[in-house]
mmCIF file of C-alpha atoms in Angstrom:
data_model
loop_
_atom_site.group_PDB
_atom_site.id
_atom_site.type_symbol
_atom_site.label_atom_id
_atom_site.label_comp_id
_atom_site.label_asym_id
_atom_site.label_seq_id
_atom_site.Cartn_x
_atom_site.Cartn_y
_atom_site.Cartn_z
ATOM 1 C CA UNK A 1 280.283 136.021 206.860
ATOM 2 C CA UNK A 2 283.323 137.836 205.567
ATOM 3 C CA UNK A 3 284.919 136.806 202.343
ATOM 4 C CA UNK A 4 288.596 137.119 201.356
ATOM 5 C CA UNK A 5 287.585 140.098 199.336
ATOM 6 C CA UNK A 6 286.856 141.933 202.611
ATOM 7 C CA UNK A 7 290.444 141.349 203.759
ATOM 8 C CA UNK A 8 292.227 141.805 200.439
ATOM 9 C CA UNK A 9 294.988 144.400 200.030
ATOM 10 C CA UNK A 10 294.472 146.077 196.670
ATOM 11 C CA UNK A 11 295.922 149.082 194.907
ATOM 12 C CA UNK A 12 293.931 152.309 195.123
ATOM 13 C CA UNK A 13 292.273 153.519 191.937
ATOM 14 C CA UNK A 14 294.233 156.201 190.100
ATOM 15 C CA UNK A 15 291.714 158.851 190.979
ATOM 16 C CA UNK A 16 291.992 158.161 194.694
ATOM 17 C CA UNK A 17 295.622 157.072 194.789
ATOM 18 C CA UNK A 18 297.422 158.058 197.995
ATOM 19 C CA UNK A 19 294.318 159.470 199.733
ATOM 20 C CA UNK A 20 291.519 158.243 201.989
ATOM 21 C CA UNK A 21 288.408 160.009 203.274
ATOM 22 C CA UNK A 22 288.443 159.946 207.038
ATOM 23 C CA UNK A 23 285.461 160.646 209.387
ATOM 24 C CA UNK A 24 286.478 162.149 212.742
ATOM 25 C CA UNK A 25 283.194 161.320 214.438
ATOM 26 C CA UNK A 26 283.157 157.671 213.340
ATOM 27 C CA UNK A 27 286.943 157.572 213.892
ATOM 28 C CA UNK A 28 287.474 155.496 210.765
ATOM 29 C CA UNK A 29 287.827 155.717 206.986
ATOM 30 C CA UNK A 30 284.311 156.460 205.650
ATOM 31 C CA UNK A 31 282.556 153.365 204.469
ATOM 32 C CA UNK A 32 279.778 155.322 202.723
ATOM 33 C CA UNK A 33 279.663 158.925 201.586
ATOM 34 C CA UNK A 34 277.230 161.383 200.104
ATOM 35 C CA UNK A 35 277.092 161.525 196.321
ATOM 36 C CA UNK A 36 279.452 164.456 196.250
ATOM 37 C CA UNK A 37 281.973 162.531 198.401
ATOM 38 C CA UNK A 38 282.245 165.299 200.993
ATOM 39 C CA UNK A 39 280.277 163.955 203.980
ATOM 40 C CA UNK A 40 279.955 160.705 205.882
ATOM 41 C CA UNK A 41 276.659 159.007 205.075
ATOM 42 C CA UNK A 42 276.512 157.580 208.611
ATOM 43 C CA UNK A 43 276.854 160.710 210.750
ATOM 44 C CA UNK A 44 276.966 163.599 208.341
ATOM 45 C CA UNK A 45 280.406 164.796 209.356
ATOM 46 C CA UNK A 46 282.505 166.513 206.679
ATOM 47 C CA UNK A 47 285.227 164.176 205.600
ATOM 48 C CA UNK A 48 288.974 164.849 205.719
ATOM 49 C CA UNK A 49 291.511 163.670 203.158
ATOM 50 C CA UNK A 50 294.529 161.813 204.522
ATOM 51 C CA UNK A 51 297.296 159.527 203.401
ATOM 52 C CA UNK A 52 296.467 155.812 204.035
ATOM 53 C CA UNK A 53 298.512 154.098 206.727
ATOM 54 C CA UNK A 54 300.967 151.601 205.337
ATOM 55 C CA UNK A 55 301.097 148.024 206.394
ATOM 56 C CA UNK A 56 304.366 148.892 208.168
ATOM 57 C CA UNK A 57 302.594 151.559 210.178
ATOM 58 C CA UNK A 58 299.853 149.074 211.145
ATOM 59 C CA UNK A 59 302.449 146.687 212.507
ATOM 60 C CA UNK A 60 301.968 144.012 209.814
ATOM 61 C CA UNK A 61 305.444 144.551 208.485
ATOM 62 C CA UNK A 62 304.709 143.428 204.928
ATOM 63 C CA UNK A 63 303.704 145.225 201.733
ATOM 64 C CA UNK A 64 302.418 143.882 198.455
ATOM 65 C CA UNK A 65 303.194 145.258 195.004
ATOM 66 C CA UNK A 66 301.241 143.583 192.254
ATOM 67 C CA UNK A 67 302.236 139.952 191.898
ATOM 68 C CA UNK A 68 305.438 140.370 193.874
ATOM 69 C CA UNK A 69 303.935 139.063 197.108
ATOM 70 C CA UNK A 70 303.895 135.250 197.291
ATOM 71 C CA UNK A 71 300.897 133.171 198.457
ATOM 72 C CA UNK A 72 302.842 132.360 201.639
ATOM 73 C CA UNK A 73 303.389 136.070 202.355
ATOM 74 C CA UNK A 74 299.720 136.767 201.857
ATOM 75 C CA UNK A 75 298.765 133.916 204.257
ATOM 76 C CA UNK A 76 301.210 135.309 206.827
ATOM 77 C CA UNK A 77 299.735 138.819 206.624
ATOM 78 C CA UNK A 78 296.151 137.488 206.878
ATOM 79 C CA UNK A 79 297.047 135.451 209.979
ATOM 80 C CA UNK A 80 298.689 138.513 211.492
ATOM 81 C CA UNK A 81 295.585 140.549 210.787
ATOM 82 C CA UNK A 82 293.318 137.926 212.304
ATOM 83 C CA UNK A 83 295.470 137.704 215.402
ATOM 84 C CA UNK A 84 295.139 141.485 215.855
ATOM 85 C CA UNK A 85 291.364 141.619 215.456
ATOM 86 C CA UNK A 86 290.709 138.363 217.221
ATOM 87 C CA UNK A 87 291.028 134.846 215.854
ATOM 88 C CA UNK A 88 287.292 134.188 216.177
ATOM 89 C CA UNK A 89 286.309 137.157 214.049
ATOM 90 C CA UNK A 90 283.902 136.161 211.206
ATOM 91 C CA UNK A 91 282.967 139.531 209.737
ATOM 92 C CA UNK A 92 279.810 139.855 211.865
ATOM 93 C CA UNK A 93 279.499 142.348 214.697
ATOM 94 C CA UNK A 94 278.568 140.026 217.536
ATOM 95 C CA UNK A 95 279.735 142.384 220.288
ATOM 96 C CA UNK A 96 282.542 139.985 221.297
ATOM 97 C CA UNK A 97 285.041 142.749 221.592
ATOM 98 C CA UNK A 98 282.779 145.265 223.270
ATOM 99 C CA UNK A 99 282.436 145.873 227.029
ATOM 100 C CA UNK A 100 279.577 143.964 228.687
ATOM 101 C CA UNK A 101 276.566 146.017 229.730
ATOM 102 C CA UNK A 102 276.321 146.981 233.380
ATOM 103 C CA UNK A 103 272.932 145.311 233.688
ATOM 104 C CA UNK A 104 274.265 141.982 232.218
ATOM 105 C CA UNK A 105 277.201 142.059 234.699
ATOM 106 C CA UNK A 106 274.836 142.837 237.568
ATOM 107 C CA UNK A 107 272.643 139.871 236.731
ATOM 108 C CA UNK A 108 275.511 137.331 236.867
ATOM 109 C CA UNK A 109 275.420 134.978 239.833
ATOM 110 C CA UNK A 110 277.968 135.925 242.459
ATOM 111 C CA UNK A 111 278.452 133.998 245.680
ATOM 112 C CA UNK A 112 281.048 132.957 248.285
ATOM 113 C CA UNK A 113 282.929 129.893 247.072
ATOM 114 C CA UNK A 114 282.052 126.717 248.973
ATOM 115 C CA UNK A 115 283.161 123.071 248.858
ATOM 116 C CA UNK A 116 281.348 122.384 245.621
ATOM 117 C CA UNK A 117 282.755 125.440 243.867
ATOM 118 C CA UNK A 118 286.422 124.741 244.674
ATOM 119 C CA UNK A 119 286.601 120.920 244.358
ATOM 120 C CA UNK A 120 286.746 118.811 241.245
ATOM 121 C CA UNK A 121 285.415 115.264 241.458
ATOM 122 C CA UNK A 122 286.085 112.638 238.811
ATOM 123 C CA UNK A 123 284.179 109.351 238.643
ATOM 124 C CA UNK A 124 286.180 106.583 236.931
ATOM 125 C CA UNK A 125 284.209 103.400 236.186
ATOM 126 C CA UNK A 126 285.732 100.135 235.129
ATOM 127 C CA UNK A 127 284.660 99.344 231.601
ATOM 128 C CA UNK A 128 283.821 102.956 230.732
ATOM 129 C CA UNK A 129 286.519 104.961 228.958
ATOM 130 C CA UNK A 130 287.632 108.209 230.510
ATOM 131 C CA UNK A 131 286.108 109.961 233.547
ATOM 132 C CA UNK A 132 283.039 111.969 234.243
ATOM 133 C CA UNK A 133 282.930 115.045 236.452
ATOM 134 C CA UNK A 134 280.598 114.983 239.458
ATOM 135 C CA UNK A 135 279.776 117.692 242.003
ATOM 136 C CA UNK A 136 280.133 117.105 245.765
ATOM 137 C CA UNK A 137 277.298 117.946 248.113
ATOM 138 C CA UNK A 138 277.619 120.963 250.363
ATOM 139 C CA UNK A 139 277.287 118.700 253.420
ATOM 140 C CA UNK A 140 279.188 115.771 254.829
ATOM 141 C CA UNK A 141 282.812 114.892 254.014
ATOM 142 C CA UNK A 142 284.304 115.258 250.550
ATOM 143 C CA UNK A 143 286.842 112.535 250.243
ATOM 144 C CA UNK A 144 288.102 110.148 247.498
ATOM 145 C CA UNK A 145 286.764 106.605 247.408
ATOM 146 C CA UNK A 146 289.107 104.009 246.002
ATOM 147 C CA UNK A 147 287.887 101.016 243.984
ATOM 148 C CA UNK A 148 284.506 100.047 245.369
ATOM 149 C CA UNK A 149 281.732 98.137 243.653
ATOM 150 C CA UNK A 150 278.709 100.127 242.524
ATOM 151 C CA UNK A 151 275.149 99.154 243.248
ATOM 152 C CA UNK A 152 271.823 100.714 242.201
ATOM 153 C CA UNK A 153 269.465 101.389 245.101
ATOM 154 C CA UNK A 154 266.096 99.642 245.147
ATOM 155 C CA UNK A 155 263.948 101.690 245.219
ATOM 156 C CA UNK A 156 265.991 103.879 242.976
ATOM 157 C CA UNK A 157 264.996 107.169 244.600
ATOM 158 C CA UNK A 158 265.951 105.939 248.072
ATOM 159 C CA UNK A 159 262.822 107.499 249.534
ATOM 160 C CA UNK A 160 261.795 104.340 251.379
ATOM 161 C CA UNK A 161 263.596 101.426 253.071
ATOM 162 C CA UNK A 162 265.934 99.602 250.686
ATOM 163 C CA UNK A 163 264.982 96.192 249.377
ATOM 164 C CA UNK A 164 268.663 95.417 248.625
ATOM 165 C CA UNK A 165 270.084 96.867 251.821
ATOM 166 C CA UNK A 166 272.209 93.795 252.644
ATOM 167 C CA UNK A 167 274.200 94.261 249.428
ATOM 168 C CA UNK A 168 275.179 97.874 250.129
ATOM 169 C CA UNK A 169 277.932 97.373 252.711
ATOM 170 C CA UNK A 170 281.144 99.102 251.616
ATOM 171 C CA UNK A 171 279.592 99.870 248.178
ATOM 172 C CA UNK A 172 278.947 102.998 246.218
ATOM 173 C CA UNK A 173 275.185 103.374 246.165
ATOM 174 C CA UNK A 174 273.565 105.059 243.143
ATOM 175 C CA UNK A 175 270.203 106.805 243.596
ATOM 176 C CA UNK A 176 268.064 109.227 241.661
ATOM 177 C CA UNK A 177 267.084 112.674 242.835
ATOM 178 C CA UNK A 178 263.555 113.090 244.196
ATOM 179 C CA UNK A 179 261.172 111.509 246.747
ATOM 180 C CA UNK A 180 262.973 112.870 249.830
ATOM 181 C CA UNK A 181 265.813 115.174 250.781
ATOM 182 C CA UNK A 182 269.403 114.627 249.683
ATOM 183 C CA UNK A 183 270.505 114.227 253.285
ATOM 184 C CA UNK A 184 267.847 111.603 254.020
ATOM 185 C CA UNK A 185 268.977 109.498 251.023
ATOM 186 C CA UNK A 186 272.616 109.643 252.211
ATOM 187 C CA UNK A 187 271.685 108.816 255.832
ATOM 188 C CA UNK A 188 269.662 105.866 254.674
ATOM 189 C CA UNK A 189 272.633 104.482 252.702
ATOM 190 C CA UNK A 190 274.996 105.308 255.581
ATOM 191 C CA UNK A 191 272.785 103.210 257.887
ATOM 192 C CA UNK A 192 273.500 100.231 255.653
ATOM 193 C CA UNK A 193 277.283 100.912 255.855
ATOM 194 C CA UNK A 194 277.680 102.201 252.318
ATOM 195 C CA UNK A 195 281.039 103.691 251.346
ATOM 196 C CA UNK A 196 279.491 106.654 249.521
ATOM 197 C CA UNK A 197 276.575 107.799 247.407
ATOM 198 C CA UNK A 198 276.127 109.058 243.853
ATOM 199 C CA UNK A 199 272.835 110.864 243.212
ATOM 200 C CA UNK A 200 271.747 111.258 239.629
ATOM 201 C CA UNK A 201 270.235 114.575 238.636
ATOM 202 C CA UNK A 202 266.753 114.114 237.087
ATOM 203 C CA UNK A 203 266.252 117.547 235.528
ATOM 204 C CA UNK A 204 268.275 119.445 232.935
ATOM 205 C CA UNK A 205 269.917 121.828 235.437
ATOM 206 C CA UNK A 206 273.665 121.529 235.528
ATOM 207 C CA UNK A 207 275.846 122.191 237.389
ATOM 208 C CA UNK A 208 273.756 121.702 240.500
ATOM 209 C CA UNK A 209 274.944 121.641 244.137
ATOM 210 C CA UNK A 210 273.150 119.456 246.682
ATOM 211 C CA UNK A 211 272.442 121.364 249.924
ATOM 212 C CA UNK A 212 270.795 120.587 253.232
ATOM 213 C CA UNK A 213 267.907 123.023 253.855
ATOM 214 C CA UNK A 214 266.453 121.057 256.809
ATOM 215 C CA UNK A 215 269.555 120.498 258.966
ATOM 216 C CA UNK A 216 269.394 116.676 258.571
ATOM 217 C CA UNK A 217 273.027 116.344 257.396
ATOM 218 C CA UNK A 218 274.782 117.030 260.670
ATOM 219 C CA UNK A 219 275.251 113.281 261.194
ATOM 220 C CA UNK A 220 276.304 112.517 257.617
ATOM 221 C CA UNK A 221 279.806 110.933 257.606
ATOM 222 C CA UNK A 222 280.050 109.423 254.115
ATOM 223 C CA UNK A 223 280.656 111.433 250.943
ATOM 224 C CA UNK A 224 277.834 112.220 248.506
ATOM 225 C CA UNK A 225 278.215 113.410 244.916
ATOM 226 C CA UNK A 226 275.840 114.337 242.109
ATOM 227 C CA UNK A 227 276.134 113.288 238.461
ATOM 228 C CA UNK A 228 274.424 115.106 235.636
ATOM 229 C CA UNK A 229 271.210 113.821 234.131
ATOM 230 C CA UNK A 230 272.961 113.322 230.772
ATOM 231 C CA UNK A 231 275.811 111.222 232.096
ATOM 232 C CA UNK A 232 273.785 109.634 234.877
ATOM 233 C CA UNK A 233 271.281 108.113 232.492
ATOM 234 C CA UNK A 234 273.957 106.352 230.492
ATOM 235 C CA UNK A 235 275.737 105.279 233.700
ATOM 236 C CA UNK A 236 272.612 103.669 235.134
ATOM 237 C CA UNK A 237 271.866 101.903 231.831
ATOM 238 C CA UNK A 238 275.440 100.526 231.838
ATOM 239 C CA UNK A 239 275.080 99.265 235.450
ATOM 240 C CA UNK A 240 271.705 97.601 234.662
ATOM 241 C CA UNK A 241 273.255 95.916 231.653
ATOM 242 C CA UNK A 242 275.890 94.449 233.919
ATOM 243 C CA UNK A 243 273.555 93.242 236.673
ATOM 244 C CA UNK A 244 275.271 89.825 236.749
ATOM 245 C CA UNK A 245 278.727 91.342 237.028
ATOM 246 C CA UNK A 246 280.538 93.475 239.533
ATOM 247 C CA UNK A 247 281.218 97.020 238.329
ATOM 248 C CA UNK A 248 283.816 98.901 240.307
ATOM 249 C CA UNK A 249 284.510 102.641 240.411
ATOM 250 C CA UNK A 250 286.961 105.106 241.806
ATOM 251 C CA UNK A 251 285.872 108.517 242.964
ATOM 252 C CA UNK A 252 288.819 110.986 242.806
ATOM 253 C CA UNK A 253 288.466 114.192 244.782
ATOM 254 C CA UNK A 254 290.808 117.038 243.739
ATOM 255 C CA UNK A 255 290.534 119.811 246.318
ATOM 256 C CA UNK A 256 291.502 123.347 245.294
ATOM 257 C CA UNK A 257 291.839 122.019 241.794
ATOM 258 C CA UNK A 258 289.792 124.795 240.166
ATOM 259 C CA UNK A 259 291.431 128.067 239.342
ATOM 260 C CA UNK A 260 290.437 131.437 237.930
ATOM 261 C CA UNK A 261 291.755 131.318 234.349
ATOM 262 C CA UNK A 262 292.045 135.091 234.323
ATOM 263 C CA UNK A 263 294.535 135.441 237.201
ATOM 264 C CA UNK A 264 295.517 131.742 237.369
ATOM 265 C CA UNK A 265 295.078 131.626 241.125
ATOM 266 C CA UNK A 266 293.054 128.864 242.809
ATOM 267 C CA UNK A 267 289.391 129.303 243.719
ATOM 268 C CA UNK A 268 289.428 128.812 247.478
ATOM 269 C CA UNK A 269 286.612 128.365 249.983
ATOM 270 C CA UNK A 270 285.439 131.776 251.236
ATOM 271 C CA UNK A 271 286.448 133.780 248.129
ATOM 272 C CA UNK A 272 283.794 135.734 246.253
ATOM 273 C CA UNK A 273 283.240 134.141 242.838
ATOM 274 C CA UNK A 274 280.998 134.808 239.814
ATOM 275 C CA UNK A 275 279.577 132.298 237.363
ATOM 276 C CA UNK A 276 278.966 133.111 233.685
ATOM 277 C CA UNK A 277 275.833 131.665 231.978
ATOM 278 C CA UNK A 278 278.087 128.894 230.493
ATOM 279 C CA UNK A 279 278.801 127.894 234.134
ATOM 280 C CA UNK A 280 282.503 128.822 234.012
ATOM 281 C CA UNK A 281 283.526 130.417 237.285
ATOM 282 C CA UNK A 282 286.003 133.209 238.102
ATOM 283 C CA UNK A 283 287.018 135.484 240.934
ATOM 284 C CA UNK A 284 284.369 138.206 240.925
ATOM 285 C CA UNK A 285 286.905 141.069 240.758
ATOM 286 C CA UNK A 286 288.819 139.371 237.941
ATOM 287 C CA UNK A 287 285.687 138.768 235.847
ATOM 288 C CA UNK A 288 284.359 142.303 236.305
ATOM 289 C CA UNK A 289 287.669 143.698 235.073
ATOM 290 C CA UNK A 290 287.579 141.306 232.109
ATOM 291 C CA UNK A 291 284.022 142.273 231.144
ATOM 292 C CA UNK A 292 284.972 145.911 231.017
ATOM 293 C CA UNK A 293 286.977 145.044 227.919
ATOM 294 C CA UNK A 294 284.970 142.256 226.251
ATOM 295 C CA UNK A 295 281.520 140.682 226.848
ATOM 296 C CA UNK A 296 282.505 137.020 226.347
ATOM 297 C CA UNK A 297 283.630 134.214 228.635
ATOM 298 C CA UNK A 298 287.417 134.003 228.838
ATOM 299 C CA UNK A 299 287.215 130.196 228.391
ATOM 300 C CA UNK A 300 284.492 129.381 225.834
ATOM 301 C CA UNK A 301 283.533 132.849 224.435
ATOM 302 C CA UNK A 302 279.888 132.528 225.364
ATOM 303 C CA UNK A 303 278.574 136.084 225.403
ATOM 304 C CA UNK A 304 276.484 138.227 227.662
ATOM 305 C CA UNK A 305 274.809 141.474 226.499
ATOM 306 C CA UNK A 306 277.219 144.152 225.337
ATOM 307 C CA UNK A 307 276.949 147.886 225.699
ATOM 308 C CA UNK A 308 274.729 149.116 222.899
ATOM 309 C CA UNK A 309 276.682 150.240 219.884
ATOM 310 C CA UNK A 310 273.764 152.463 218.741
ATOM 311 C CA UNK A 311 274.746 154.818 221.524
ATOM 312 C CA UNK A 312 277.936 155.782 219.671
ATOM 313 C CA UNK A 313 275.943 156.484 216.518
ATOM 314 C CA UNK A 314 273.518 158.635 218.436
ATOM 315 C CA UNK A 315 276.380 160.625 220.004
ATOM 316 C CA UNK A 316 278.006 161.102 216.620
ATOM 317 C CA UNK A 317 274.707 162.376 215.129
ATOM 318 C CA UNK A 318 274.211 164.709 218.084
ATOM 319 C CA UNK A 319 277.687 166.159 217.729
ATOM 320 C CA UNK A 320 277.080 166.728 214.035
ATOM 321 C CA UNK A 321 273.794 168.533 214.733
ATOM 322 C CA UNK A 322 275.416 170.720 217.377
ATOM 323 C CA UNK A 323 277.989 171.815 214.762
ATOM 324 C CA UNK A 324 275.130 172.590 212.402
ATOM 325 C CA UNK A 325 275.961 169.674 210.159
ATOM 326 C CA UNK A 326 273.232 167.706 208.426
ATOM 327 C CA UNK A 327 272.810 164.307 210.051
ATOM 328 C CA UNK A 328 272.065 161.720 207.317
ATOM 329 C CA UNK A 329 271.195 159.157 209.967
ATOM 330 C CA UNK A 330 267.883 160.973 210.512
ATOM 331 C CA UNK A 331 266.746 159.801 207.131
ATOM 332 C CA UNK A 332 267.436 156.145 207.858
ATOM 333 C CA UNK A 333 266.278 155.866 211.525
#
């Protein structure tokens, strides 16, 4: 982690006042030199002497002369510097500002946006603060459900006839994943005149979209949604703790509510989209353009593999050897 010493603006020593040793291959002021101070220790290139760029030239607009600069001025300059190099910089080369590797981009999941990818669903339960996001199934209608009581299916997986079927009319039925297909669970609840279904994910895979691989869902006419395992477990425990009371919920469907944060245009059904490992989703073309500049998610900064920086070092060493220069990197490879 970088210290303030790494960012400090100090006077040059008298011997080196007004000059810096610049490496053309590394394209930066030499961080390490040979003992005679003539060559870059990284690539072996002969160094050039140049006048250091002032803070004015670097766009910071402030200079310091001994104790003349106030603490406030120093803080301002540091914040300006951090804003230029990226506010999340911590002194470690994580690759966050490097282009993503072609292989990493190729391995991202791209697909045509469907109902689940373009719709946001919020479950609001009486007695539970806030809302939890659910994912609609890719079959059946996707409509809001206003203030219905919630009931847990018995059996919980809905894989066999319900023992509490008579209590399901006009209710939101909660079931767990497993035992039978998603469509069959929903059809079984629909036969008992349920208003809708919430299926709880049972494995740690999220987000997850329910699909119909058998063609059973063509007669489904009530909405079905999935809740994550993490939230679903607490939700079911809450419902079981209130078994002597009615618990009502609203399911709010926000269609075309998701947008690509890069271009700020809605994600619409039929568009080609790509999902990052963090599960944030963007228009494929927008994300590919973004990843040519940096290898991190535009929203949460989760990274994918960056182009290898060692490549630049190898090119620099090769250039030095072609000129007949001695490549110090050979000693440290």
